[in-house]
Amino acid sequence: MKEKLKEHIRIVDVARMAGVSAGTVDRVIHNRGKVSDEKLRKIREVLASVDYQPNLMARSLASCRERTLAVIIPAYRDGDYWADVDAGIARAAVGAERFNVRVRRFFFDQYDHATFVRTLMRVRDEHFDGVLLATLFSESVAGYARELDALGIPYVFVDSNIPGCNRLAYFGTSSVDAGAVAARLLVDRIPLDADIAVGSIIHRGDGGSNQCRCRETGFRAYLERVGFRGNLLGVSLRLDDEAYNKRILDDLFAEHPRIAGAVTFNSTCYILASYLRWSGHGGVRLVGYDVIRRNREMLEAGAVTALVAQRPAAQGFHGVMALCDMLVSGSRGPSDNLMPIDIVLKENVQFYNNHII
């Protein structure tokens, strides 16, 4: 009954309860015109007490104005991490259409900085009312964010945060803490003086993913806190080049026989897992990120010890909806929206659903 009453609260009702005019309430809700501090206090108290929510659909349809969001994320294949992010974006886009908000996607190669720069140039050539950005190439993202600030265009970050930017919101995990979680999952299972292989994918330009750098920072900090005495051995691998990866990894393990653990800071731990499974190094403990199809298969096969997950569909969905709320009603939610850091093991992977929103 209480919820039903909330749905029928009107501006005139708020005005009556606050002892002010409906016009004064309207100015407060729409943030236009001057209102005395005393009236502002009374109106806000009433709005909070009744949990007033403006009729977003009526307002957006009445304005007859169509707004467009630009979504800038990496290109992907079926079963990839970014496919899950985009699934959340697609679900939000359907809901946003009811408020005259359209979503357009722009894709870049996450391993090639030049493609990101070209994608930004395409977006700059058109006008958008809001932007959702994947923050892999942090320096370029920060520069573009300053341009959006100057234009007064709201933007949202997903995947990883970039400090110092005036974004409307961030949706993702605490990347440094996610790195610490991976470190603990490893060092609880290997000797403190063993070596750890750190796998990465070769990038072109900009020093690689912001997310991966932050995770590695947290990983290294945790190892230092617990007195880890082994070596971290970096190895650069290639996507879809099994022969090259086998040669590189064969050399690494031949030169460093004390490798007992391995980690990747992006969603490609299936590459290392496949090598470990078929090369006689099945005893090496491997921790990776994201429950994508190929990682899940390796986890179920026992080649991956644990996966650290971050609810990518929820990031995409809530990122779009935060921009929609801002554009339609002027509503600002929390600026920091941290996803849970999920630990997925062989024993519980059957219950994990990437698409929970």
Short mmCIF file of C-alpha atoms in Angstrom, two decimals:
data_model
loop_
_atom_site.label_atom_id
_atom_site.label_comp_id
_atom_site.label_asym_id
_atom_site.label_seq_id
_atom_site.Cartn_x
_atom_site.Cartn_y
_atom_site.Cartn_z
CA MET A 1 0.00 0.00 0.00
CA LYS A 2 2.84 2.37 0.88
CA GLU A 3 4.53 1.69 -2.48
CA LYS A 4 1.28 2.40 -4.29
CA LEU A 5 0.91 5.75 -2.53
CA LYS A 6 4.45 6.74 -3.58
CA GLU A 7 3.55 6.19 -7.22
CA HIS A 8 0.77 8.80 -6.98
CA ILE A 9 2.72 11.56 -5.22
CA ARG A 10 2.52 14.70 -7.37
CA ILE A 11 4.37 18.01 -7.30
CA VAL A 12 1.26 19.69 -5.86
CA ASP A 13 1.22 17.12 -3.05
CA VAL A 14 4.85 17.83 -2.22
CA ALA A 15 4.12 21.56 -2.28
CA ARG A 16 1.20 21.17 0.13
CA MET A 17 3.24 19.09 2.58
CA ALA A 18 6.16 21.54 2.47
CA GLY A 19 3.94 24.63 2.72
CA VAL A 20 5.25 26.17 -0.50
CA SER A 21 3.99 26.73 -4.03
CA ALA A 22 4.02 24.05 -6.72
CA GLY A 23 6.25 26.34 -8.80
CA THR A 24 8.85 26.39 -6.03
CA VAL A 25 8.85 22.58 -5.85
CA ASP A 26 9.19 22.39 -9.63
CA ARG A 27 12.26 24.68 -9.52
CA VAL A 28 13.92 22.45 -6.91
CA ILE A 29 13.19 19.19 -8.72
CA HIS A 30 14.44 20.55 -12.05
CA ASN A 31 17.30 22.54 -10.52
CA ARG A 32 16.35 25.86 -12.08
CA GLY A 33 15.79 29.24 -10.50
CA LYS A 34 16.56 30.44 -6.97
CA VAL A 35 14.91 29.07 -3.84
CA SER A 36 15.55 30.20 -0.26
CA ASP A 37 17.55 27.90 1.98
CA GLU A 38 14.59 27.38 4.32
CA LYS A 39 12.18 26.40 1.50
CA LEU A 40 14.85 24.19 -0.07
CA ARG A 41 15.31 22.38 3.24
CA LYS A 42 11.56 21.80 3.69
CA ILE A 43 11.09 20.55 0.13
CA ARG A 44 14.03 18.16 0.33
CA GLU A 45 12.74 16.75 3.61
CA VAL A 46 9.35 16.05 2.05
CA LEU A 47 10.88 14.56 -1.11
CA ALA A 48 12.99 12.24 1.01
CA SER A 49 10.10 11.23 3.26
CA VAL A 50 7.83 10.24 0.37
CA ASP A 51 10.67 8.86 -1.81
CA TYR A 52 9.41 11.05 -4.67
CA GLN A 53 10.35 9.79 -8.13
CA PRO A 54 9.56 11.96 -11.18
CA ASN A 55 7.69 10.32 -14.03
CA LEU A 56 10.68 9.86 -16.32
CA MET A 57 8.72 8.43 -19.20
CA ALA A 58 6.15 11.22 -19.26
CA ARG A 59 8.89 13.86 -19.05
CA SER A 60 11.04 12.39 -21.80
CA LEU A 61 8.14 11.80 -24.15
CA ALA A 62 6.78 15.27 -23.49
CA SER A 63 10.10 16.81 -24.46
CA CYS A 64 9.98 14.99 -27.83
CA ARG A 65 13.76 15.13 -27.83
CA GLU A 66 15.76 12.09 -28.79
CA ARG A 67 19.09 11.66 -27.02
CA THR A 68 21.92 9.41 -28.16
CA LEU A 69 24.62 7.66 -26.18
CA ALA A 70 27.96 6.53 -27.59
CA VAL A 71 29.29 3.26 -26.19
CA ILE A 72 33.00 2.68 -26.82
CA ILE A 73 34.12 -0.87 -26.00
CA PRO A 74 36.46 -3.51 -27.45
CA ALA A 75 35.36 -5.70 -30.33
CA TYR A 76 34.74 -9.29 -29.26
CA ARG A 77 33.94 -12.81 -30.34
CA ASP A 78 31.16 -14.96 -28.93
CA GLY A 79 32.07 -16.15 -25.47
CA ASP A 80 34.53 -13.30 -24.76
CA TYR A 81 34.45 -11.08 -21.68
CA TRP A 82 33.27 -8.05 -23.63
CA ALA A 83 30.39 -10.06 -25.08
CA ASP A 84 29.00 -10.21 -21.53
CA VAL A 85 29.51 -6.46 -21.03
CA ASP A 86 27.70 -5.81 -24.32
CA ALA A 87 24.86 -8.12 -23.32
CA GLY A 88 24.20 -5.84 -20.36
CA ILE A 89 24.44 -2.77 -22.60
CA ALA A 90 21.94 -4.30 -25.04
CA ARG A 91 19.48 -5.00 -22.25
CA ALA A 92 19.76 -1.42 -20.97
CA ALA A 93 19.40 -0.04 -24.52
CA VAL A 94 15.97 -1.67 -24.82
CA GLY A 95 14.82 0.02 -21.63
CA ALA A 96 16.37 3.37 -22.60
CA GLU A 97 14.36 3.50 -25.83
CA ARG A 98 11.22 4.08 -23.76
CA PHE A 99 12.71 7.43 -22.74
CA ASN A 100 13.77 8.48 -26.26
CA VAL A 101 17.38 7.51 -25.55
CA ARG A 102 19.24 5.59 -28.25
CA VAL A 103 22.52 3.69 -27.87
CA ARG A 104 25.18 3.45 -30.59
CA ARG A 105 28.19 1.18 -30.23
CA PHE A 106 31.74 1.83 -31.42
CA PHE A 107 34.33 -0.94 -31.28
CA PHE A 108 38.14 -1.05 -31.14
CA ASP A 109 40.87 -3.68 -30.87
CA GLN A 110 41.76 -3.96 -27.18
CA TYR A 111 45.31 -5.00 -28.07
CA ASP A 112 45.98 -2.13 -30.49
CA HIS A 113 45.98 1.43 -29.16
CA ALA A 114 45.85 2.93 -32.67
CA THR A 115 42.39 1.45 -33.25
CA PHE A 116 41.14 3.13 -30.08
CA VAL A 117 42.44 6.50 -31.27
CA ARG A 118 40.69 6.01 -34.62
CA THR A 119 37.45 5.09 -32.85
CA LEU A 120 37.59 8.28 -30.77
CA MET A 121 38.02 10.28 -33.98
CA ARG A 122 34.83 8.71 -35.37
CA VAL A 123 32.89 9.55 -32.20
CA ARG A 124 34.19 13.15 -32.21
CA ASP A 125 32.76 13.65 -35.70
CA GLU A 126 29.21 13.25 -34.37
CA HIS A 127 27.24 14.72 -31.48
CA PHE A 128 26.34 12.50 -28.53
CA ASP A 129 24.56 13.40 -25.32
CA GLY A 130 26.53 10.93 -23.18
CA VAL A 131 29.37 8.44 -23.50
CA LEU A 132 30.14 5.08 -21.91
CA LEU A 133 33.86 4.26 -22.08
CA ALA A 134 35.92 1.15 -21.55
CA THR A 135 39.11 2.43 -19.94
CA LEU A 136 41.77 0.06 -21.27
CA PHE A 137 43.99 2.82 -22.69
CA SER A 138 44.03 5.13 -19.69
CA GLU A 139 46.06 8.06 -21.08
CA SER A 140 43.87 8.43 -24.17
CA VAL A 141 40.71 7.96 -22.13
CA ALA A 142 41.79 10.68 -19.68
CA GLY A 143 42.48 13.08 -22.54
CA TYR A 144 39.10 12.39 -24.12
CA ALA A 145 37.42 12.79 -20.72
CA ARG A 146 38.81 16.32 -20.50
CA GLU A 147 37.25 17.08 -23.89
CA LEU A 148 33.89 15.79 -22.69
CA ASP A 149 34.19 17.88 -19.52
CA ALA A 150 34.75 21.00 -21.62
CA LEU A 151 31.65 20.20 -23.68
CA GLY A 152 29.52 19.39 -20.64
CA ILE A 153 28.84 15.84 -21.85
CA PRO A 154 28.42 13.23 -19.07
CA TYR A 155 30.41 10.02 -19.30
CA VAL A 156 30.67 6.72 -17.45
CA PHE A 157 33.65 4.40 -17.02
CA VAL A 158 33.39 0.60 -17.00
CA ASP A 159 35.99 -2.14 -16.50
CA SER A 160 38.49 -0.03 -14.52
CA ASN A 161 38.60 3.40 -12.93
CA ILE A 162 40.88 6.32 -13.80
CA PRO A 163 41.47 8.71 -10.88
CA GLY A 164 41.18 12.44 -11.43
CA CYS A 165 38.46 12.30 -14.10
CA ASN A 166 35.11 14.01 -13.65
CA ARG A 167 33.07 10.98 -14.69
CA LEU A 168 29.40 10.67 -13.84
CA ALA A 169 29.99 7.16 -12.49
CA TYR A 170 32.28 4.15 -12.50
CA PHE A 171 30.98 0.58 -12.62
CA GLY A 172 33.54 -2.17 -12.02
CA THR A 173 35.65 -3.76 -9.35
CA SER A 174 38.44 -2.26 -7.30
CA SER A 175 41.18 -3.47 -9.64
CA VAL A 176 43.99 -3.28 -7.09
CA ASP A 177 41.97 -5.34 -4.61
CA ALA A 178 41.11 -7.84 -7.34
CA GLY A 179 44.86 -8.26 -7.87
CA ALA A 180 45.36 -8.91 -4.16
CA VAL A 181 42.63 -11.57 -4.25
CA ALA A 182 44.43 -13.39 -7.07
CA ALA A 183 47.71 -13.23 -5.15
CA ARG A 184 46.18 -14.77 -2.06
CA LEU A 185 44.55 -17.54 -4.08
CA LEU A 186 48.02 -18.43 -5.40
CA VAL A 187 50.29 -18.04 -2.38
CA ASP A 188 47.93 -20.07 -0.20
CA ARG A 189 48.67 -22.99 -2.54
CA ILE A 190 52.39 -22.70 -3.37
CA PRO A 191 55.63 -22.27 -1.37
CA LEU A 192 56.64 -18.68 -0.63
CA ASP A 193 59.96 -19.24 -2.41
CA ALA A 194 58.49 -20.70 -5.61
CA ASP A 195 58.43 -18.83 -8.93
CA ILE A 196 55.27 -17.46 -10.58
CA ALA A 197 54.76 -17.07 -14.33
CA VAL A 198 52.87 -13.88 -15.25
CA GLY A 199 51.22 -14.22 -18.65
CA SER A 200 50.19 -11.25 -20.77
CA ILE A 201 49.05 -10.65 -24.34
CA ILE A 202 51.25 -8.54 -26.61
CA HIS A 203 49.82 -5.02 -27.04
CA ARG A 204 50.55 -2.38 -29.64
CA GLY A 205 50.88 1.01 -28.03
CA ASP A 206 49.94 2.72 -24.72
CA GLY A 207 51.53 0.13 -22.44
CA GLY A 208 48.61 -2.27 -22.30
CA SER A 209 45.40 -2.40 -20.30
CA ASN A 210 44.80 -0.05 -17.37
CA GLN A 211 42.85 -2.83 -15.67
CA CYS A 212 45.75 -5.27 -15.94
CA ARG A 213 48.29 -2.76 -14.63
CA CYS A 214 46.15 -2.02 -11.58
CA ARG A 215 45.59 -5.71 -10.88
CA GLU A 216 49.31 -6.40 -11.10
CA THR A 217 49.96 -3.54 -8.64
CA GLY A 218 47.63 -5.16 -6.11
CA PHE A 219 49.09 -8.60 -6.81
CA ARG A 220 52.66 -7.48 -6.17
CA ALA A 221 51.70 -5.51 -3.06
CA TYR A 222 50.07 -8.56 -1.51
CA LEU A 223 53.10 -10.75 -2.25
CA GLU A 224 55.33 -8.19 -0.58
CA ARG A 225 53.11 -8.09 2.51
CA VAL A 226 53.25 -11.85 3.02
CA GLY A 227 57.00 -12.13 2.42
CA PHE A 228 56.98 -13.89 -0.94
CA ARG A 229 60.57 -14.75 -1.87
CA GLY A 230 60.19 -16.23 -5.33
CA ASN A 231 60.44 -14.58 -8.74
CA LEU A 232 57.70 -13.14 -10.93
CA LEU A 233 58.53 -14.20 -14.49
CA GLY A 234 56.77 -12.22 -17.20
CA VAL A 235 55.91 -13.96 -20.46
CA SER A 236 54.30 -12.27 -23.48
CA LEU A 237 51.94 -14.47 -25.48
CA ARG A 238 49.94 -14.11 -28.67
CA LEU A 239 46.27 -14.64 -29.33
CA ASP A 240 45.55 -17.56 -31.67
CA ASP A 241 49.21 -18.57 -32.12
CA GLU A 242 49.59 -21.85 -30.26
CA ALA A 243 52.91 -22.79 -31.85
CA TYR A 244 54.54 -19.49 -30.85
CA ASN A 245 53.16 -19.68 -27.31
CA LYS A 246 54.38 -23.26 -26.89
CA ARG A 247 57.93 -22.31 -27.88
CA ILE A 248 58.01 -19.35 -25.49
CA LEU A 249 56.54 -21.32 -22.60
CA ASP A 250 58.75 -24.36 -23.20
CA ASP A 251 61.79 -22.07 -22.91
CA LEU A 252 60.42 -20.39 -19.78
CA PHE A 253 59.78 -23.65 -17.92
CA ALA A 254 63.09 -25.15 -19.03
CA GLU A 255 64.97 -22.13 -17.68
CA HIS A 256 62.92 -21.83 -14.47
CA PRO A 257 62.07 -25.28 -13.10
CA ARG A 258 60.80 -23.81 -9.80
CA ILE A 259 57.64 -22.33 -11.36
CA ALA A 260 54.76 -23.50 -9.16
CA GLY A 261 52.19 -20.81 -9.90
CA ALA A 262 50.91 -18.75 -12.79
CA VAL A 263 48.58 -15.80 -13.27
CA THR A 264 47.10 -13.71 -16.07
CA PHE A 265 45.54 -10.33 -15.35
CA ASN A 266 43.08 -10.33 -18.23
CA SER A 267 40.51 -12.87 -19.44
CA THR A 268 42.89 -15.05 -21.50
CA CYS A 269 44.13 -17.49 -18.87
CA TYR A 270 42.78 -20.30 -21.06
CA ILE A 271 45.94 -19.87 -23.19
CA LEU A 272 48.24 -20.69 -20.29
CA ALA A 273 45.81 -23.30 -18.99
CA SER A 274 45.79 -25.20 -22.27
CA TYR A 275 49.60 -25.26 -22.31
CA LEU A 276 49.83 -26.44 -18.70
CA ARG A 277 47.25 -29.15 -19.29
CA TRP A 278 48.95 -30.72 -22.29
CA SER A 279 52.64 -30.10 -21.57
CA GLY A 280 53.17 -32.06 -18.40
CA HIS A 281 52.97 -29.03 -16.07
CA GLY A 282 49.55 -29.84 -14.68
CA GLY A 283 50.76 -29.33 -11.10
CA VAL A 284 51.22 -25.57 -11.63
CA ARG A 285 48.52 -23.53 -9.89
CA LEU A 286 46.93 -21.01 -12.27
CA VAL A 287 44.65 -18.11 -11.34
CA GLY A 288 42.94 -15.94 -13.94
CA TYR A 289 40.04 -13.56 -14.44
CA ASP A 290 36.51 -13.82 -15.81
CA VAL A 291 34.20 -16.76 -16.33
CA ILE A 292 34.17 -16.74 -20.11
CA ARG A 293 33.49 -20.00 -21.91
CA ARG A 294 37.10 -21.06 -22.58
CA ASN A 295 38.24 -20.17 -19.06
CA ARG A 296 35.31 -22.06 -17.60
CA GLU A 297 36.18 -25.16 -19.62
CA MET A 298 39.75 -25.07 -18.29
CA LEU A 299 38.49 -24.55 -14.73
CA GLU A 300 36.17 -27.54 -15.00
CA ALA A 301 39.04 -29.61 -16.44
CA GLY A 302 41.26 -28.73 -13.46
CA ALA A 303 43.83 -26.74 -15.47
CA VAL A 304 42.75 -23.49 -13.77
CA THR A 305 42.78 -23.29 -9.97
CA ALA A 306 40.43 -20.31 -9.61
CA LEU A 307 38.87 -17.46 -11.55
CA VAL A 308 38.27 -13.96 -10.20
CA ALA A 309 35.07 -12.54 -11.69
CA GLN A 310 33.49 -9.07 -11.80
CA ARG A 311 29.93 -9.28 -13.20
CA PRO A 312 30.50 -7.69 -16.62
CA ALA A 313 26.85 -7.67 -17.71
CA ALA A 314 25.94 -5.63 -14.65
CA GLN A 315 28.66 -3.11 -15.49
CA GLY A 316 27.30 -2.55 -18.99
CA PHE A 317 23.67 -2.42 -17.90
CA HIS A 318 24.07 0.00 -15.01
CA GLY A 319 26.52 2.19 -16.94
CA VAL A 320 23.97 2.87 -19.66
CA MET A 321 21.13 3.36 -17.18
CA ALA A 322 23.16 5.87 -15.14
CA LEU A 323 23.59 8.01 -18.26
CA CYS A 324 19.91 7.58 -19.15
CA ASP A 325 18.81 8.74 -15.68
CA MET A 326 21.10 11.74 -15.86
CA LEU A 327 19.92 12.85 -19.30
CA VAL A 328 16.21 12.32 -18.71
CA SER A 329 15.76 13.45 -15.10
CA GLY A 330 19.05 15.04 -14.08
CA SER A 331 19.37 12.30 -11.47
CA ARG A 332 22.88 11.48 -10.26
CA GLY A 333 23.46 8.20 -8.48
CA PRO A 334 26.64 7.22 -6.63
CA SER A 335 29.82 8.01 -8.56
CA ASP A 336 31.64 4.86 -7.38
CA ASN A 337 29.76 1.63 -7.98
CA LEU A 338 32.03 -1.26 -7.08
CA MET A 339 31.08 -4.72 -8.25
CA PRO A 340 31.65 -7.69 -5.94
CA ILE A 341 34.93 -9.54 -6.49
CA ASP A 342 33.69 -13.09 -7.03
CA ILE A 343 35.92 -16.15 -6.52
CA VAL A 344 34.86 -19.01 -8.79
CA LEU A 345 36.19 -22.53 -8.29
CA LYS A 346 35.58 -25.85 -10.00
CA GLU A 347 33.20 -26.71 -7.17
CA ASN A 348 30.92 -23.66 -7.57
CA VAL A 349 31.26 -22.65 -11.22
CA GLN A 350 28.02 -24.43 -12.12
CA PHE A 351 26.14 -21.90 -10.00
CA TYR A 352 27.83 -18.80 -11.42
CA ASN A 353 25.89 -16.73 -13.94
CA ASN A 354 27.71 -13.96 -15.82
CA HIS A 355 24.44 -12.40 -16.91
CA ILE A 356 23.03 -11.52 -13.49
CA ILE A 357 22.06 -7.85 -13.48
#
